Amino acid sequence: MTKTKIAPSLLAADFGNLQRDIEMVESSVADWHHIDVMDGVFVPNISYGMPVIKAIQKYATKPLDVHLMIIDPDRYIDTFAELGASSLTVHYEACTHLHRTVQAIKAKGMKAGVALNPHTNINLLEDIINDVDVVLIMSVNPGFGGQSFIENTYEKIRALKELIKRKNASALIEIDGGVTAKNARQLTAAGADILVAGSFIFKSENPVQTILDLKIEADGN
Ligand code: DX5
Ligand code: ZN
């Protein structure tokens, strides 16, 4: 049996009831809170920033998995460490000196993640894979929740899993975008370790049960 981590994306939460929604995630079998930060430049949308994450941190005890969709993320590594991020994921496409960025994240005691847009080939990670803790494969174009899953993702997961094996690396594979109970098993069978889900969880009638269903589906029980 695999042990898939489920990371509900708070982007789909009701911001008028953020405390309630964080407490819902806390009371569920979810493993991480997924927190999407967008700057309106790297992606065509702006989500939320530091004051909101500070509020999230007040009610969250589970790890904060912060996904930065911003240009030049090095500027904020210290800030996110202070905000209590447990993992900090930056985009391959947004980092000129990715190796330096990854080392700087780890130096602050956080897990270092690298995210790939749908068009970015996993082989570009060949020379960094042994340094990263998490690779986040975007299964939609970043910027918005509620988009439909890109089917080419399965092939990317399999190729990335191969690369990780070949390089004797230990990076976990995280999938973000359009994840539902329908594709969860296929994703973990291909090699996914962490599933992010926003709309599928928060727009459902019983989100605590939906998180459980997703985990059971993902683990193939
Ligand atoms: C998209 C974000 C995702 C998003 C996923 O840019 O990175 O985390 O919230 O939302 P769903 O699960 O609705 O596709
Ligand atoms: Zn995300």
Coordinates of N, CA, C and O and ligand atoms in Angstrom, one line a residue, residues 9 11 34-38 65-69 91 136 138 142 174-177 196, ligand 2:
S9 N -5.9 22.6 -1.4 CA -5.4 23.9 -1.8 C -6.4 25.0 -1.3 O -7.5 25.0 -1.8
L11 N -6.7 27.9 -2.0 CA -7.2 28.8 -3.0 C -8.7 28.7 -3.2 O -9.3 29.6 -3.6
H34 N -2.0 23.3 1.3 CA -1.3 23.8 0.1 C -1.7 25.3 0.0 O -2.9 25.7 -0.1
I35 N -0.7 26.2 -0.1 CA -0.9 27.6 -0.1 C -0.3 28.2 -1.4 O 0.9 28.2 -1.6
D36 N -1.2 28.7 -2.3 CA -0.8 29.3 -3.6 C -0.6 30.8 -3.5 O -1.5 31.5 -3.3
V37 N 0.7 31.2 -3.8 CA 1.0 32.6 -3.8 C 1.2 33.0 -5.2 O 2.1 32.5 -5.9
M38 N 0.5 34.0 -5.7 CA 0.6 34.5 -7.1 C 0.8 36.0 -7.2 O 0.3 36.7 -6.3
D65 N 2.5 24.0 3.0 CA 3.1 23.7 1.7 C 2.9 24.9 0.8 O 1.9 25.0 0.2
V66 N 3.9 25.8 0.7 CA 3.7 27.0 0.0 C 4.3 26.9 -1.4 O 5.4 26.5 -1.7
H67 N 3.4 27.2 -2.4 CA 3.7 27.1 -3.8 C 3.7 28.6 -4.3 O 2.7 29.2 -4.5
L68 N 5.0 29.0 -4.7 CA 5.2 30.4 -5.1 C 5.1 30.4 -6.6 O 5.9 29.9 -7.4
M69 N 4.1 31.1 -7.1 CA 3.9 31.4 -8.6 C 4.3 32.9 -8.8 O 3.4 33.7 -9.1
H91 N 9.0 28.0 -9.0 CA 8.9 27.5 -10.4 C 10.2 27.5 -11.1 O 11.0 28.5 -11.0
L136 N 7.0 19.5 -8.1 CA 5.6 19.7 -8.3 C 5.3 19.8 -9.8 O 5.8 20.7 -10.5
M138 N 2.8 20.7 -12.6 CA 1.5 21.3 -12.8 C 0.7 20.5 -13.8 O 1.2 20.3 -14.9
P142 N -0.7 27.2 -14.4 CA -0.8 27.8 -13.1 C -1.6 29.1 -13.1 O -1.5 29.8 -14.2
E174 N 4.8 15.7 -6.6 CA 3.5 16.3 -6.2 C 2.8 16.8 -7.4 O 3.4 17.3 -8.4
I175 N 1.4 16.5 -7.5 CA 0.6 16.8 -8.6 C -0.4 17.9 -8.3 O -1.1 17.8 -7.2
D176 N -0.4 19.0 -9.1 CA -1.3 20.1 -8.7 C -2.1 20.6 -9.9 O -1.5 21.0 -10.9
G177 N -3.4 20.5 -9.8 CA -4.3 21.0 -10.8 C -5.3 19.9 -11.3 O -4.8 18.9 -11.9
V196 N -2.4 17.5 -4.7 CA -3.0 18.8 -4.3 C -4.4 18.8 -4.9 O -4.6 18.4 -6.1
Ligands
ZN2 ZN -0.6 25.1 -6.2

